[in-house]
Amino acid sequence: MKGTSAQNVRIEGGGTGVTGHVGLHAIGALADQLGLGAALSARIPWPGERAPVHDRGTVLTQAMLMLAGGGHACAHLEGLRAQPDLFGSVASDSTLYRTLRQLDPATVTALGDATAEVRATVWDRAGLLGGEAPVVLDIDASLIEIHSENKAGTAPTYKGGFGFHPLLCFADATGETLAALLRPGNAGANNAADHLTVLDTALGQLPAPIAAGHHLGDDAADVTRAVVVRTDSAGATHQFVHGCRARRVGFAVGARKTPQIHSALLHVLVDDDRWQQATRQDGTDRKGAAVCELTDLVDLSAWPPGTRLIVRREPLHPGAQQSLLASEVFRYWGHYTDQTGTPVALDTHMRAHAHVEDHIKRLKASGLERFPFTNLHANEAWLALVGMAADLVRWFQLLCLTGPLAGAEPKRLRWELLQTPGRIVRRARRTIIRILAAWPAADVLLHAYQRIAALA
């Protein structure tokens, strides 16, 4: 029949022998190969005298799979529970709920230590421990709307909403969530203490060979790999940048509009010798944009020695954010940094801080916008779980995938790979999953399983 989009078939319940999340099982297989569940279990104390029926590390790992697959509430764990051939004995949603409520701040910190151990293994496998390029960290905050006043720790936001204002730190090279601090909606964006807390947590998540010498008080330790942190203008406080220097961490922070910068820009508006052609991330020219250095035109005595001020101008476009100088032609934007290099290279490097928006978007698509508890500590545990789930997916993409899916966002990854359907076959006391023959990403998934097996 013409004009139909679905075949005329009879639909019945009670089906068996099929599954719809083979790709999600692959992520679980990688987690097992990396020992993630066991590492988490070792950090969670038993709530009673006997071991719980469901190992708590396994419960959390399966919850990560639920979040990776698009779930955003404890009840969505039932989707895995219905597929024991793939995921074994899965805890109920109430067990997950109780588990998260039992995770106090000290235990959440211990779980972070366990994740750091697994992360070091992943970076080693992915070849990220070598090289001389600085390890770049990106810090940014994001508002999370909460439609209930009954959740502890929430508050009105500066945009007129209500909820949380978490501060997050990511590894630029991998997109991993290295730190997440749950804050009320009215938390200040430029709170230096919060920035330093998140930075310290992120440094603790880096593999030891990279983090050595970057912790506060590590002056005697040798620094084998440079670390640089980038923030928007919220990080442009003397307390934060001097804190970075104390940790021997480089910085690049957005500049705020000041009379000094305004005066310096007036001096160079028509000085063509000052302005250099700006470039994109791929090295091509950024049309209409130029860069100059204003370090010699401003007083930077309150900043760490070696601080520089780099400014970029670009054609004004609708919706552009506030400029450092009022102009009907250009938008002026700048940043302070203690890094070496040409002004153009430093500007290009700082513009890559925009990657943080993609990382936050990925978290919001994987449970960050849903805080299911009224208890603050339980929601802090949920935030940590969301970050670990996102990291597990990134590890899967780093170690097991190639091509477009290696960098795909959650929606595409779920549709093309994680929701791969298969038929369950039992032969010689073994369970075999046969992927749907015509599934477009079948070869990619089979290759991923081969790479997981090779990690043994």
Short mmCIF file of C-alpha atoms in Angstrom, two decimals:
data_model
loop_
_atom_site.label_atom_id
_atom_site.label_comp_id
_atom_site.label_asym_id
_atom_site.label_seq_id
_atom_site.Cartn_x
_atom_site.Cartn_y
_atom_site.Cartn_z
CA MET A 1 0.00 0.00 0.00
CA LYS A 2 1.36 3.43 -0.95
CA GLY A 3 2.00 6.06 1.72
CA THR A 4 2.59 3.69 4.62
CA SER A 5 5.63 4.07 6.88
CA ALA A 6 5.25 0.82 8.84
CA GLN A 7 4.29 -2.70 7.91
CA ASN A 8 0.89 -4.06 8.90
CA VAL A 9 1.91 -6.61 11.52
CA ARG A 10 0.36 -8.04 14.64
CA ILE A 11 1.95 -6.92 17.91
CA GLU A 12 1.94 -9.19 20.96
CA GLY A 13 3.59 -9.19 24.37
CA GLY A 14 5.62 -11.96 25.99
CA GLY A 15 8.49 -12.05 23.52
CA THR A 16 11.77 -13.76 24.40
CA GLY A 17 15.10 -14.46 22.75
CA VAL A 18 15.79 -10.88 21.63
CA THR A 19 17.66 -7.89 23.03
CA GLY A 20 17.87 -4.23 22.14
CA HIS A 21 21.07 -2.93 23.73
CA VAL A 22 24.03 -4.92 22.44
CA GLY A 23 26.15 -1.77 22.19
CA LEU A 24 25.41 -0.93 25.80
CA HIS A 25 26.62 -4.40 26.74
CA ALA A 26 29.91 -3.60 24.99
CA ILE A 27 30.44 -0.64 27.33
CA GLY A 28 29.71 -2.91 30.28
CA ALA A 29 32.22 -5.44 28.96
CA LEU A 30 34.84 -2.69 28.77
CA ALA A 31 34.06 -1.62 32.35
CA ASP A 32 34.60 -5.21 33.49
CA GLN A 33 37.83 -5.48 31.52
CA LEU A 34 39.11 -2.31 33.18
CA GLY A 35 38.05 -3.54 36.63
CA LEU A 36 35.84 -0.51 37.26
CA GLY A 37 33.15 -2.31 39.27
CA ALA A 38 35.70 -4.04 41.51
CA ALA A 39 37.55 -0.77 42.12
CA LEU A 40 34.33 0.95 43.17
CA SER A 41 33.24 -1.97 45.36
CA ALA A 42 36.45 -1.79 47.35
CA ARG A 43 35.64 1.81 48.35
CA ILE A 44 32.02 1.28 49.49
CA PRO A 45 31.56 0.04 53.07
CA TRP A 46 28.88 -2.57 53.72
CA PRO A 47 25.74 -1.13 55.30
CA GLY A 48 25.43 -4.20 57.59
CA GLU A 49 27.40 -7.16 58.84
CA ARG A 50 26.96 -9.16 55.65
CA ALA A 51 27.74 -8.36 52.05
CA PRO A 52 24.71 -6.94 50.22
CA VAL A 53 22.87 -9.17 47.76
CA HIS A 54 23.84 -6.83 44.92
CA ASP A 55 27.48 -5.78 44.91
CA ARG A 56 27.46 -2.01 45.22
CA GLY A 57 30.22 -1.46 42.67
CA THR A 58 28.24 -3.51 40.16
CA VAL A 59 25.08 -1.53 40.97
CA LEU A 60 26.87 1.74 40.25
CA THR A 61 28.43 0.41 37.05
CA GLN A 62 25.06 -0.79 35.80
CA ALA A 63 23.62 2.61 36.70
CA MET A 64 26.34 4.15 34.51
CA LEU A 65 25.18 1.93 31.64
CA MET A 66 21.63 3.12 32.23
CA LEU A 67 22.76 6.76 32.01
CA ALA A 68 24.90 6.01 28.96
CA GLY A 69 21.84 4.53 27.26
CA GLY A 70 19.76 7.65 27.85
CA GLY A 71 18.13 6.90 31.20
CA HIS A 72 17.92 9.73 33.69
CA ALA A 73 16.13 8.28 36.73
CA CYS A 74 16.63 5.33 39.05
CA ALA A 75 13.49 3.71 37.64
CA HIS A 76 15.12 3.49 34.21
CA LEU A 77 17.43 0.79 35.53
CA GLU A 78 14.52 -1.57 34.94
CA GLY A 79 15.39 -1.46 31.23
CA LEU A 80 18.59 -3.37 31.98
CA ARG A 81 16.90 -5.58 34.54
CA ALA A 82 14.64 -6.90 31.77
CA GLN A 83 17.69 -8.19 29.83
CA PRO A 84 19.47 -10.65 32.15
CA ASP A 85 21.14 -12.43 29.22
CA LEU A 86 23.15 -9.25 28.60
CA PHE A 87 23.48 -7.65 32.01
CA GLY A 88 23.05 -10.49 34.49
CA SER A 89 21.30 -9.89 37.77
CA VAL A 90 20.50 -6.19 37.81
CA ALA A 91 19.42 -4.49 41.02
CA SER A 92 15.99 -2.89 41.30
CA ASP A 93 15.50 0.83 41.07
CA SER A 94 14.87 0.98 44.82
CA THR A 95 18.24 -0.68 45.46
CA LEU A 96 19.95 1.93 43.30
CA TYR A 97 18.03 4.64 45.15
CA ARG A 98 19.17 3.33 48.54
CA THR A 99 22.73 2.87 47.33
CA LEU A 100 23.05 6.49 46.25
CA ARG A 101 21.51 7.73 49.48
CA GLN A 102 24.08 5.73 51.46
CA LEU A 103 27.04 7.37 49.70
CA ASP A 104 28.30 10.07 52.05
CA PRO A 105 30.83 12.71 50.88
CA ALA A 106 33.80 10.68 52.15
CA THR A 107 32.68 7.63 50.17
CA VAL A 108 32.08 9.73 47.04
CA THR A 109 35.64 11.04 47.38
CA ALA A 110 36.89 7.46 47.70
CA LEU A 111 34.96 6.50 44.56
CA GLY A 112 36.75 9.35 42.80
CA ASP A 113 40.07 7.82 43.85
CA ALA A 114 38.97 4.49 42.37
CA THR A 115 37.98 6.19 39.13
CA ALA A 116 41.37 7.91 38.99
CA GLU A 117 43.10 4.52 39.15
CA VAL A 118 41.06 3.23 36.21
CA ARG A 119 41.61 6.51 34.35
CA ALA A 120 45.38 6.06 34.61
CA THR A 121 45.02 2.64 32.97
CA VAL A 122 42.90 4.11 30.18
CA TRP A 123 45.36 6.93 29.50
CA ASP A 124 48.18 4.42 29.38
CA ARG A 125 46.26 2.20 26.95
CA ALA A 126 45.34 5.20 24.81
CA GLY A 127 48.91 6.48 24.67
CA LEU A 128 48.09 9.71 26.51
CA LEU A 129 50.84 9.52 29.11
CA GLY A 130 53.62 10.34 26.66
CA GLY A 131 54.26 13.52 24.74
CA GLU A 132 55.37 16.97 25.76
CA ALA A 133 52.27 19.06 25.03
CA PRO A 134 50.61 20.56 28.12
CA VAL A 135 47.60 18.80 29.58
CA VAL A 136 44.78 21.33 29.25
CA LEU A 137 41.94 21.54 31.77
CA ASP A 138 38.76 23.55 31.17
CA ILE A 139 36.60 24.90 34.01
CA ASP A 140 33.10 26.25 33.54
CA ALA A 141 29.78 26.42 35.38
CA SER A 142 26.26 25.70 34.14
CA LEU A 143 22.79 26.39 35.51
CA ILE A 144 20.53 23.41 36.13
CA GLU A 145 16.82 24.16 36.48
CA ILE A 146 15.07 22.31 39.32
CA HIS A 147 11.28 22.50 39.41
CA SER A 148 10.95 21.87 43.12
CA GLU A 149 11.79 23.86 46.22
CA ASN A 150 12.07 20.68 48.28
CA LYS A 151 15.57 19.75 47.12
CA ALA A 152 18.29 20.76 49.58
CA GLY A 153 20.99 23.06 48.25
CA THR A 154 18.90 24.71 45.54
CA ALA A 155 18.45 28.48 45.22
CA PRO A 156 17.27 31.16 42.75
CA THR A 157 19.63 31.78 39.81
CA TYR A 158 20.83 35.03 38.30
CA LYS A 159 18.73 34.31 35.22
CA GLY A 160 15.52 34.26 37.21
CA GLY A 161 15.31 30.48 37.43
CA PHE A 162 15.78 28.10 40.35
CA GLY A 163 18.09 25.16 40.92
CA PHE A 164 21.77 24.28 41.04
CA HIS A 165 24.87 25.97 39.61
CA PRO A 166 27.51 23.20 39.44
CA LEU A 167 31.13 24.02 38.61
CA LEU A 168 32.80 21.47 36.32
CA CYS A 169 36.30 20.70 35.07
CA PHE A 170 37.11 18.67 31.96
CA ALA A 171 40.23 17.28 30.30
CA ASP A 172 40.30 18.98 26.91
CA ALA A 173 42.07 16.13 25.09
CA THR A 174 39.52 13.49 26.07
CA GLY A 175 36.41 15.32 27.27
CA GLU A 176 36.50 13.46 30.60
CA THR A 177 34.80 15.02 33.62
CA LEU A 178 37.63 15.36 36.12
CA ALA A 179 35.74 17.31 38.78
CA ALA A 180 32.20 18.45 39.58
CA LEU A 181 31.15 20.64 42.49
CA LEU A 182 27.42 20.87 43.20
CA ARG A 183 26.53 24.42 44.23
CA PRO A 184 23.28 26.32 44.83
CA GLY A 185 21.78 28.34 42.01
CA ASN A 186 22.94 31.62 43.53
CA ALA A 187 26.60 30.54 43.82
CA GLY A 188 28.92 33.16 42.42
CA ALA A 189 30.36 32.44 38.99
CA ASN A 190 33.70 34.04 39.92
CA ASN A 191 34.16 32.32 43.29
CA ALA A 192 37.92 31.74 43.40
CA ALA A 193 37.73 29.25 46.27
CA ASP A 194 35.32 27.07 44.29
CA HIS A 195 37.57 27.26 41.22
CA LEU A 196 40.57 26.14 43.25
CA THR A 197 38.59 23.33 44.87
CA VAL A 198 37.57 22.02 41.45
CA LEU A 199 41.13 22.44 40.15
CA ASP A 200 42.57 20.43 43.06
CA THR A 201 40.03 17.66 42.49
CA ALA A 202 40.85 17.59 38.79
CA LEU A 203 44.59 17.40 39.47
CA GLY A 204 43.91 14.44 41.74
CA GLN A 205 42.20 12.69 38.83
CA LEU A 206 45.21 12.98 36.52
CA PRO A 207 47.59 10.01 36.31
CA ALA A 208 50.43 10.32 38.82
CA PRO A 209 53.21 10.90 36.24
CA ILE A 210 51.32 13.94 34.96
CA ALA A 211 50.00 15.28 38.27
CA ALA A 212 53.39 15.09 39.99
CA GLY A 213 54.52 18.52 41.15
CA HIS A 214 51.16 20.19 40.51
CA HIS A 215 49.54 19.68 43.89
CA LEU A 216 49.68 22.48 46.43
CA GLY A 217 52.84 22.01 48.49
CA ASP A 218 54.55 19.81 45.85
CA ASP A 219 57.38 22.31 45.33
CA ALA A 220 60.01 19.62 45.87
CA ALA A 221 58.56 17.31 43.22
CA ASP A 222 59.74 17.47 39.62
CA VAL A 223 57.20 18.57 37.02
CA THR A 224 57.40 16.18 34.09
CA ARG A 225 54.36 17.46 32.15
CA ALA A 226 52.93 20.97 32.05
CA VAL A 227 49.29 21.50 33.03
CA VAL A 228 47.30 24.54 31.90
CA VAL A 229 43.81 25.50 33.07
CA ARG A 230 41.43 27.64 31.03
CA THR A 231 38.36 29.50 32.27
CA ASP A 232 36.13 32.29 31.07
CA SER A 233 36.19 35.67 32.84
CA ALA A 234 34.79 34.00 35.99
CA GLY A 235 38.31 32.76 36.65
CA ALA A 236 39.94 36.17 36.22
CA THR A 237 40.60 36.73 39.91
CA HIS A 238 43.98 37.30 41.51
CA GLN A 239 43.28 34.62 44.11
CA PHE A 240 42.66 31.99 41.43
CA VAL A 241 45.60 32.77 39.14
CA HIS A 242 48.02 33.02 42.09
CA GLY A 243 46.58 29.71 43.29
CA CYS A 244 47.39 28.25 39.88
CA ARG A 245 50.95 29.55 40.15
CA ALA A 246 51.29 27.99 43.63
CA ARG A 247 50.36 24.65 42.06
CA ARG A 248 52.70 25.25 39.10
CA VAL A 249 49.69 25.17 36.78
CA GLY A 250 49.56 27.54 33.83
CA PHE A 251 46.47 29.64 33.25
CA ALA A 252 44.45 31.33 30.54
CA VAL A 253 41.45 33.26 31.87
CA GLY A 254 39.00 35.56 30.12
CA ALA A 255 39.44 39.28 30.67
CA ARG A 256 36.78 41.59 32.07
CA LYS A 257 36.13 45.12 30.91
CA THR A 258 38.29 47.58 32.87
CA PRO A 259 39.32 51.24 32.37
CA GLN A 260 42.91 50.10 31.78
CA ILE A 261 41.95 47.74 28.97
CA HIS A 262 39.62 50.36 27.53
CA SER A 263 42.45 52.90 27.44
CA ALA A 264 44.92 50.40 25.97
CA LEU A 265 42.52 49.49 23.18
CA LEU A 266 42.05 53.15 22.29
CA HIS A 267 45.82 53.35 21.79
CA VAL A 268 45.91 50.50 19.27
CA LEU A 269 42.65 50.91 17.36
CA VAL A 270 44.35 52.18 14.22
CA ASP A 271 47.83 50.76 14.82
CA ASP A 272 47.96 48.20 12.01
CA ASP A 273 51.42 47.06 13.08
CA ARG A 274 49.94 45.77 16.35
CA TRP A 275 47.18 43.63 14.87
CA GLN A 276 47.90 40.22 13.37
CA GLN A 277 45.62 37.94 11.38
CA ALA A 278 43.69 35.56 13.68
CA THR A 279 43.52 31.87 12.82
CA ARG A 280 41.06 29.04 13.38
CA GLN A 281 41.82 25.76 15.14
CA ASP A 282 42.88 24.19 11.83
CA GLY A 283 45.35 27.00 11.12
CA THR A 284 43.31 28.74 8.42
CA ASP A 285 42.65 32.48 8.60
CA ARG A 286 39.64 33.64 10.62
CA LYS A 287 38.02 36.11 8.23
CA GLY A 288 37.83 39.66 9.56
CA ALA A 289 39.43 38.78 12.92
CA ALA A 290 42.76 40.03 14.27
CA VAL A 291 44.83 39.65 17.43
CA CYS A 292 47.20 41.90 19.34
CA GLU A 293 49.07 41.91 22.66
CA LEU A 294 48.45 44.70 25.19
CA THR A 295 50.83 43.51 27.92
CA ASP A 296 53.01 46.64 27.68
CA LEU A 297 50.00 48.97 27.86
CA VAL A 298 48.43 47.77 31.11
CA ASP A 299 49.61 47.38 34.70
CA LEU A 300 49.91 43.67 35.49
CA SER A 301 51.92 44.03 38.69
CA ALA A 302 49.14 42.38 40.74
CA TRP A 303 49.22 39.32 38.49
CA PRO A 304 51.80 36.50 38.61
CA PRO A 305 55.10 37.36 36.89
CA GLY A 306 54.98 36.61 33.19
CA THR A 307 51.27 37.33 32.79
CA ARG A 308 50.26 38.61 29.35
CA LEU A 309 47.10 40.23 27.99
CA ILE A 310 45.96 39.09 24.53
CA VAL A 311 43.01 40.75 22.76
CA ARG A 312 41.08 39.68 19.67
CA ARG A 313 38.74 41.76 17.54
CA GLU A 314 36.21 40.26 15.16
CA PRO A 315 33.26 41.58 13.13
CA LEU A 316 30.29 42.36 15.36
CA HIS A 317 27.48 39.86 14.91
CA PRO A 318 23.94 39.65 16.30
CA GLY A 319 23.82 38.16 19.77
CA ALA A 320 27.51 38.82 20.50
CA GLN A 321 28.44 38.92 24.19
CA GLN A 322 29.64 42.03 25.95
CA SER A 323 32.69 43.65 24.37
CA LEU A 324 35.78 45.08 26.08
CA LEU A 325 35.27 48.26 24.05
CA ALA A 326 32.06 49.77 22.73
CA SER A 327 32.14 49.58 18.93
CA GLU A 328 29.63 49.41 16.11
CA VAL A 329 32.07 47.48 13.92
CA PHE A 330 34.01 45.02 16.08
CA ARG A 331 33.59 42.91 19.16
CA TYR A 332 36.68 42.97 21.37
CA TRP A 333 37.50 40.00 23.59
CA GLY A 334 40.66 39.17 25.52
CA HIS A 335 42.32 36.91 28.03
CA TYR A 336 45.19 36.85 30.52
CA THR A 337 47.71 34.05 30.31
CA ASP A 338 51.17 33.11 31.57
CA GLN A 339 51.93 30.92 28.54
CA THR A 340 54.63 31.53 25.96
CA GLY A 341 53.99 31.78 22.24
CA THR A 342 52.79 34.28 19.69
CA PRO A 343 49.62 36.28 20.39
CA VAL A 344 47.89 34.52 17.50
CA ALA A 345 48.77 31.06 18.79
CA LEU A 346 47.67 31.96 22.32
CA ASP A 347 44.36 33.33 21.05
CA THR A 348 43.73 30.17 19.05
CA HIS A 349 44.53 28.08 22.10
CA MET A 350 42.15 30.07 24.28
CA ARG A 351 39.33 29.89 21.76
CA ALA A 352 39.43 26.10 22.14
CA HIS A 353 37.99 26.64 25.63
CA ALA A 354 34.66 26.59 23.77
CA HIS A 355 34.98 22.78 23.79
CA VAL A 356 33.70 22.94 27.36
CA GLU A 357 30.22 23.76 26.05
CA ASP A 358 30.15 20.45 24.17
CA HIS A 359 31.28 18.57 27.27
CA ILE A 360 28.54 20.14 29.40
CA LYS A 361 25.98 19.46 26.68
CA ARG A 362 26.99 15.79 26.75
CA LEU A 363 26.52 15.66 30.53
CA LYS A 364 23.12 17.30 30.28
CA ALA A 365 22.08 14.61 27.80
CA SER A 366 23.21 11.94 30.27
CA GLY A 367 21.53 12.75 33.57
CA LEU A 368 22.97 16.11 34.65
CA GLU A 369 19.61 17.85 34.33
CA ARG A 370 17.88 15.34 36.61
CA PHE A 371 18.60 15.33 40.33
CA PRO A 372 16.20 12.73 41.75
CA PHE A 373 16.74 13.27 45.47
CA THR A 374 15.70 15.82 48.08
CA ASN A 375 18.87 15.07 50.06
CA LEU A 376 21.92 17.15 49.09
CA HIS A 377 24.53 14.42 49.64
CA ALA A 378 22.50 11.98 47.55
CA ASN A 379 22.36 14.51 44.71
CA GLU A 380 26.12 15.03 45.05
CA ALA A 381 26.50 11.26 44.63
CA TRP A 382 24.21 11.44 41.58
CA LEU A 383 26.40 14.19 40.08
CA ALA A 384 29.49 12.04 40.63
CA LEU A 385 27.70 9.08 39.00
CA VAL A 386 26.78 11.19 35.97
CA GLY A 387 30.42 12.20 35.56
CA MET A 388 31.68 8.63 35.88
CA ALA A 389 29.09 7.42 33.36
CA ALA A 390 30.16 10.05 30.85
CA ASP A 391 33.80 9.11 31.39
CA LEU A 392 33.04 5.42 30.83
CA VAL A 393 31.47 6.29 27.48
CA ARG A 394 34.47 8.41 26.55
CA TRP A 395 36.81 5.55 27.49
CA PHE A 396 34.79 3.27 25.25
CA GLN A 397 35.10 5.75 22.39
CA LEU A 398 38.83 6.25 22.99
CA LEU A 399 39.78 2.58 23.26
CA CYS A 400 37.22 0.77 21.15
CA LEU A 401 35.89 3.01 18.38
CA THR A 402 37.35 4.64 15.30
CA GLY A 403 35.86 6.95 12.72
CA PRO A 404 32.92 9.32 13.32
CA LEU A 405 31.49 7.37 16.27
CA ALA A 406 34.72 7.86 18.23
CA GLY A 407 33.70 11.46 18.78
CA ALA A 408 29.95 11.18 18.43
CA GLU A 409 27.59 12.92 20.84
CA PRO A 410 25.30 10.79 23.03
CA LYS A 411 22.21 10.99 20.82
CA ARG A 412 24.01 9.69 17.73
CA LEU A 413 25.99 7.10 19.65
CA ARG A 414 22.81 5.69 21.20
CA TRP A 415 20.87 5.54 17.96
CA GLU A 416 23.61 4.06 15.83
CA LEU A 417 25.47 1.80 18.26
CA LEU A 418 24.22 1.42 21.83
CA GLN A 419 20.70 0.41 20.80
CA THR A 420 21.92 -2.27 18.41
CA PRO A 421 19.36 -5.13 18.41
CA GLY A 422 20.29 -8.80 18.50
CA ARG A 423 18.91 -12.31 18.78
CA ILE A 424 19.81 -14.52 21.72
CA VAL A 425 21.01 -18.01 20.74
CA ARG A 426 22.02 -20.76 23.15
CA ARG A 427 24.51 -23.38 21.97
CA ALA A 428 26.75 -25.78 23.88
CA ARG A 429 25.84 -24.16 27.18
CA ARG A 430 26.89 -20.76 25.88
CA THR A 431 24.84 -17.65 25.18
CA ILE A 432 25.47 -16.09 21.78
CA ILE A 433 24.12 -12.70 20.68
CA ARG A 434 23.65 -12.35 16.93
CA ILE A 435 23.48 -8.74 15.82
CA LEU A 436 20.78 -7.84 13.33
CA ALA A 437 22.39 -8.56 9.97
CA ALA A 438 21.41 -5.29 8.29
CA TRP A 439 22.28 -3.04 11.24
CA PRO A 440 24.52 -0.23 9.84
CA ALA A 441 27.00 -0.20 12.71
CA ALA A 442 27.29 -3.99 13.10
CA ASP A 443 30.90 -4.10 11.88
CA VAL A 444 31.87 -1.21 14.13
CA LEU A 445 30.42 -2.99 17.14
CA LEU A 446 32.09 -6.30 16.32
CA HIS A 447 35.41 -4.49 15.98
CA ALA A 448 34.81 -2.84 19.38
CA TYR A 449 34.40 -6.28 20.99
CA GLN A 450 37.67 -7.37 19.40
CA ARG A 451 39.46 -4.39 20.90
CA ILE A 452 37.94 -5.07 24.32
CA ALA A 453 39.19 -8.66 24.15
CA ALA A 454 42.65 -7.40 23.20
CA LEU A 455 42.84 -5.36 26.43
CA ALA A 456 43.03 -8.55 28.50
#
